[in-house]
C-alpha cells in the first residue's frame, strides 16, 4: 500500500490531536454539578482551570467567585502539596505578596457557613479549608490529588478541576518538606494572575465553529487524497 502523502498525514494528525484534546479536557467538565462559570489560575508551573457547583454550595461559590473577580488570588500561592492527597491554596490574607485594597480586604476576611454535602472527595474536587469551627472557611481551599473519603461530609466541596491535571502532576513532582502535619513545597508555587469567563456567553462558540470547519476541511482533504492514491 502506498504511503499517505504528507498533506494527508498532517490532516490525520490534526484530527487525532483534536479528538485527544477534547477527551483530555472534557473528562472533568462532564460533571453534572458544574455551572457555566470558569476560573483560571495562571501559576509558575502552568494553568489550572476549575468550575463551580452552585447548587451544592451556593454561599461558598458566591464568596470564592467574588474573591476571584476582585483579584484577591493574584500573587497568592499553593502553600501545601501533598502528593496523592491535596494541593492547597493559602488564605489570601497573608498568602499574597501584593497588598490588598479595602474592598479586597473586607471580602477576604469574611467566613462562610459550612455547606457540607454528599459529594465525594476524589481527584480534581475543590474543597474548602477551615479551622475546627465548621463555619470558619474563608479563602483557603484544596484541590484533591487523590481520593480522600475521610474528608467526606467534613469539608465544603464547591467545585472541581476542568483543565490542568498536567499542571497538578508537575506540582506533585516538586521537592517538598514536612512541617507538622503539612507537606509543603520547598519553592514558592505562585499564582501569577487569574481570570474568569462563562462558557455559555463568551466567544468560545466562535472558536468551536472555526475548529469544526477546519476539521471538516481536513477530513475532505483526506478523502480527496484517498481517492487519488487508491483509485
C-alpha positions as MATLAB code, in Angstrom:
seq = 'XXXXXXXXXXXXXXXXXXXXXXXXXXXXXXXXXXXXXXXXXXXXXXXXXXXXXXXXXXXXXXXXXXXXXXXXXXXXXXXXXXXXXXXXXXXXXXXXXXXXXXXXXXXXXXXXXXXXXXXXXXXXXXXXXXXXXXXXXXXXXXXXXXXXXXXXXXXXXXXXXXXXXXXXXXXXXXXXXXXXXXXXXXXXXXXXXXXXXXXXXXXXXXXXXXXXXXXXXXXXXXXXXXXXXXX';
ca = [
       0.000    0.000    0.000;
       1.336    3.404   -0.926;
       2.333    5.757    1.882;
      -0.026    8.609    2.522;
       1.158   11.985    1.218;
       2.382   14.479    3.799;
      -0.772   16.594    3.465;
      -2.937   13.589    4.305;
      -0.725   12.589    7.225;
      -0.870   16.132    8.603;
      -4.645   16.181    8.334;
      -4.939   12.839   10.105;
      -2.678   14.118   12.894;
      -4.851   17.218   13.246;
      -7.973   15.116   13.583;
      -6.328   12.816   16.111;
      -4.939   15.710   18.124;
      -8.305   17.409   18.267;
     -10.001   14.230   19.439;
      -7.303   13.670   22.052;
      -7.549   17.235   23.360;
     -11.318   17.013   23.618;
     -11.116   13.793   25.588;
      -8.488   15.205   27.928;
     -10.332   18.421   28.716;
     -13.871   17.073   28.857;
     -13.269   14.366   31.488;
     -13.699   16.677   34.467;
     -16.017   19.086   32.650;
     -18.666   16.352   32.288;
     -19.689   16.637   35.968;
     -23.446   17.392   36.112;
     -22.945   19.615   39.172;
     -20.855   22.125   37.222;
     -22.190   25.565   36.416;
     -21.028   27.582   33.413;
     -18.501   29.857   35.186;
     -14.810   29.003   34.799;
     -11.792   30.351   36.676;
      -8.174   30.053   35.541;
      -5.183   30.310   37.879;
      -2.004   31.034   35.921;
       0.767   29.559   38.085;
       4.521   29.319   37.798;
       4.054   25.720   36.605;
       1.110   26.078   34.229;
      -2.590   26.902   34.170;
      -5.273   25.376   36.367;
      -8.920   25.819   35.376;
     -11.889   24.980   37.544;
     -15.647   25.358   37.678;
     -18.177   25.730   40.487;
     -21.002   23.659   41.986;
     -23.579   26.452   42.517;
     -26.347   24.075   43.637;
     -24.121   22.136   46.050;
     -22.549   25.054   47.938;
     -24.134   28.334   46.772;
     -22.790   30.602   49.543;
     -19.257   29.223   49.190;
     -19.346   29.577   45.406;
     -20.585   33.167   45.664;
     -17.791   34.040   48.117;
     -14.922   32.381   46.230;
     -16.093   33.732   42.878;
     -16.235   37.254   44.305;
     -12.679   36.869   45.639;
     -11.592   35.840   42.142;
     -13.413   38.737   40.472;
     -11.771   41.170   42.889;
      -8.343   39.739   42.013;
      -7.707   38.517   45.549;
      -5.875   35.355   44.470;
      -3.355   37.243   42.317;
       0.173   36.871   43.811;
      -1.105   34.212   46.232;
       0.427   30.709   46.290;
      -0.009   26.984   46.964;
       1.478   26.516   50.420;
       0.859   22.767   50.566;
       1.394   19.974   48.032;
       0.903   16.502   49.484;
       1.236   14.010   46.629;
      -1.858   11.869   46.198;
      -3.751   13.955   48.745;
      -4.145   17.734   48.238;
      -2.650   20.875   46.714;
      -3.815   23.678   48.989;
      -4.105   27.373   48.186;
      -3.109   29.705   51.016;
      -5.590   32.121   52.551;
      -5.298   35.376   50.647;
      -4.840   37.308   53.901;
      -1.167   36.636   54.490;
      -0.724   34.494   51.377;
      -0.388   37.263   48.797;
       2.781   39.190   48.121;
       0.866   42.274   46.921;
      -1.112   44.419   49.379;
      -4.913   44.371   49.203;
      -7.222   47.335   48.816;
     -10.093   47.913   51.248;
     -12.679   46.029   49.167;
     -10.406   43.001   48.789;
      -9.529   43.023   52.483;
     -13.178   43.223   53.513;
     -14.205   40.227   51.372;
     -11.112   38.189   52.278;
     -11.836   38.481   55.997;
     -15.341   37.034   55.658;
     -16.099   33.448   56.623;
     -18.667   31.106   55.084;
     -21.109   28.760   56.749;
     -20.084   25.113   56.323;
     -22.015   23.778   53.329;
     -21.335   20.071   53.724;
     -22.776   17.719   51.133;
     -22.787   14.136   49.910;
     -20.371   14.907   47.033;
     -17.260   12.749   47.392;
     -13.674   13.906   47.799;
     -11.995   12.479   44.691;
      -9.159   13.730   42.482;
      -9.944   17.107   40.971;
     -12.508   18.165   43.591;
     -12.227   21.618   45.209;
     -12.747   21.597   48.968;
     -12.649   24.484   51.443;
     -10.055   24.652   54.173;
     -11.208   25.582   57.683;
     -10.307   25.512   61.379;
     -12.092   23.383   63.974;
     -15.160   25.628   63.715;
     -17.230   24.195   60.820;
     -18.206   27.735   59.813;
     -14.647   29.139   59.700;
     -13.814   28.677   55.983;
     -12.527   31.874   54.373;
     -10.362   31.777   51.226;
      -8.025   28.786   51.539;
      -9.071   25.711   49.595;
      -7.640   22.427   48.381;
      -7.610   20.686   45.023;
      -7.761   16.948   45.658;
      -4.840   14.980   44.221;
      -6.421   11.643   45.045;
      -9.439   10.087   46.734;
      -9.893   11.094   50.389;
     -13.115    9.541   51.727;
     -12.199   10.507   55.312;
     -12.885   14.141   54.327;
     -16.400   13.426   53.030;
     -19.067   15.430   54.831;
     -16.433   17.305   56.874;
     -15.334   19.971   54.394;
     -17.390   22.019   51.941;
     -16.980   20.905   48.327;
     -17.719   23.767   45.926;
     -16.309   22.813   42.516;
     -13.828   20.785   40.545;
     -10.972   20.950   38.095;
     -11.961   21.308   34.434;
      -8.475   21.620   32.903;
      -4.924   21.470   34.209;
      -4.412   17.951   35.537;
      -0.999   18.052   33.824;
      -0.131   21.083   35.969;
      -1.184   19.250   39.127;
       1.118   16.379   38.161;
       4.006   18.845   37.815;
       3.285   20.177   41.296;
       3.292   16.643   42.701;
       6.821   16.110   41.382;
       8.294   19.145   43.136;
      10.612   18.702   46.162;
       8.806   19.073   49.491;
       9.487   19.312   53.211;
       7.303   18.297   56.143;
       6.246   20.807   58.757;
       3.994   19.207   61.350;
       1.005   17.707   59.535;
       1.738   19.664   56.362;
       3.790   18.597   53.345;
       4.980   21.838   51.776;
       6.838   22.639   48.535;
      10.359   23.943   49.002;
       9.897   26.533   46.253;
       7.049   29.037   46.182;
       4.313   27.999   43.743;
       2.924   31.400   42.852;
      -0.466   32.201   41.358;
       0.785   34.845   38.962;
      -2.628   36.019   37.798;
      -6.225   34.868   37.474;
      -9.117   35.359   35.098;
     -12.654   34.077   34.724;
     -15.196   33.546   31.956;
     -18.550   31.923   31.289;
     -18.723   29.072   28.788;
     -22.323   29.970   27.913;
     -21.772   33.603   26.947;
     -18.150   34.059   25.899;
     -16.678   33.763   22.414;
     -15.771   30.093   22.720;
     -18.633   29.192   20.364;
     -16.907   31.111   17.574;
     -13.671   29.256   18.309;
     -15.507   25.929   18.302;
     -17.078   26.840   14.945;
     -13.640   27.590   13.478;
     -12.266   24.291   14.790;
     -15.219   22.335   13.398;
     -14.728   23.996    9.998;
     -11.008   23.197    9.997;
     -11.683   19.585   10.940;
     -14.283   19.337    8.164;
     -11.833   20.800    5.642;
      -9.131   18.372    6.821;
     -11.493   15.420    6.512;
     -12.380   16.499    2.966;
      -8.673   16.784    2.125;
      -8.037   13.277    3.469;
     -10.900   11.910    1.367;
      -9.658   13.656   -1.793;
      -6.136   12.240   -1.364;
      -7.515    8.786   -0.515;
      -9.452    8.703   -3.785;
      -6.475    9.969   -5.748;
      -3.998    7.494   -4.228;
      -6.141    4.389   -4.250;
      -8.303    4.875   -7.363;
];
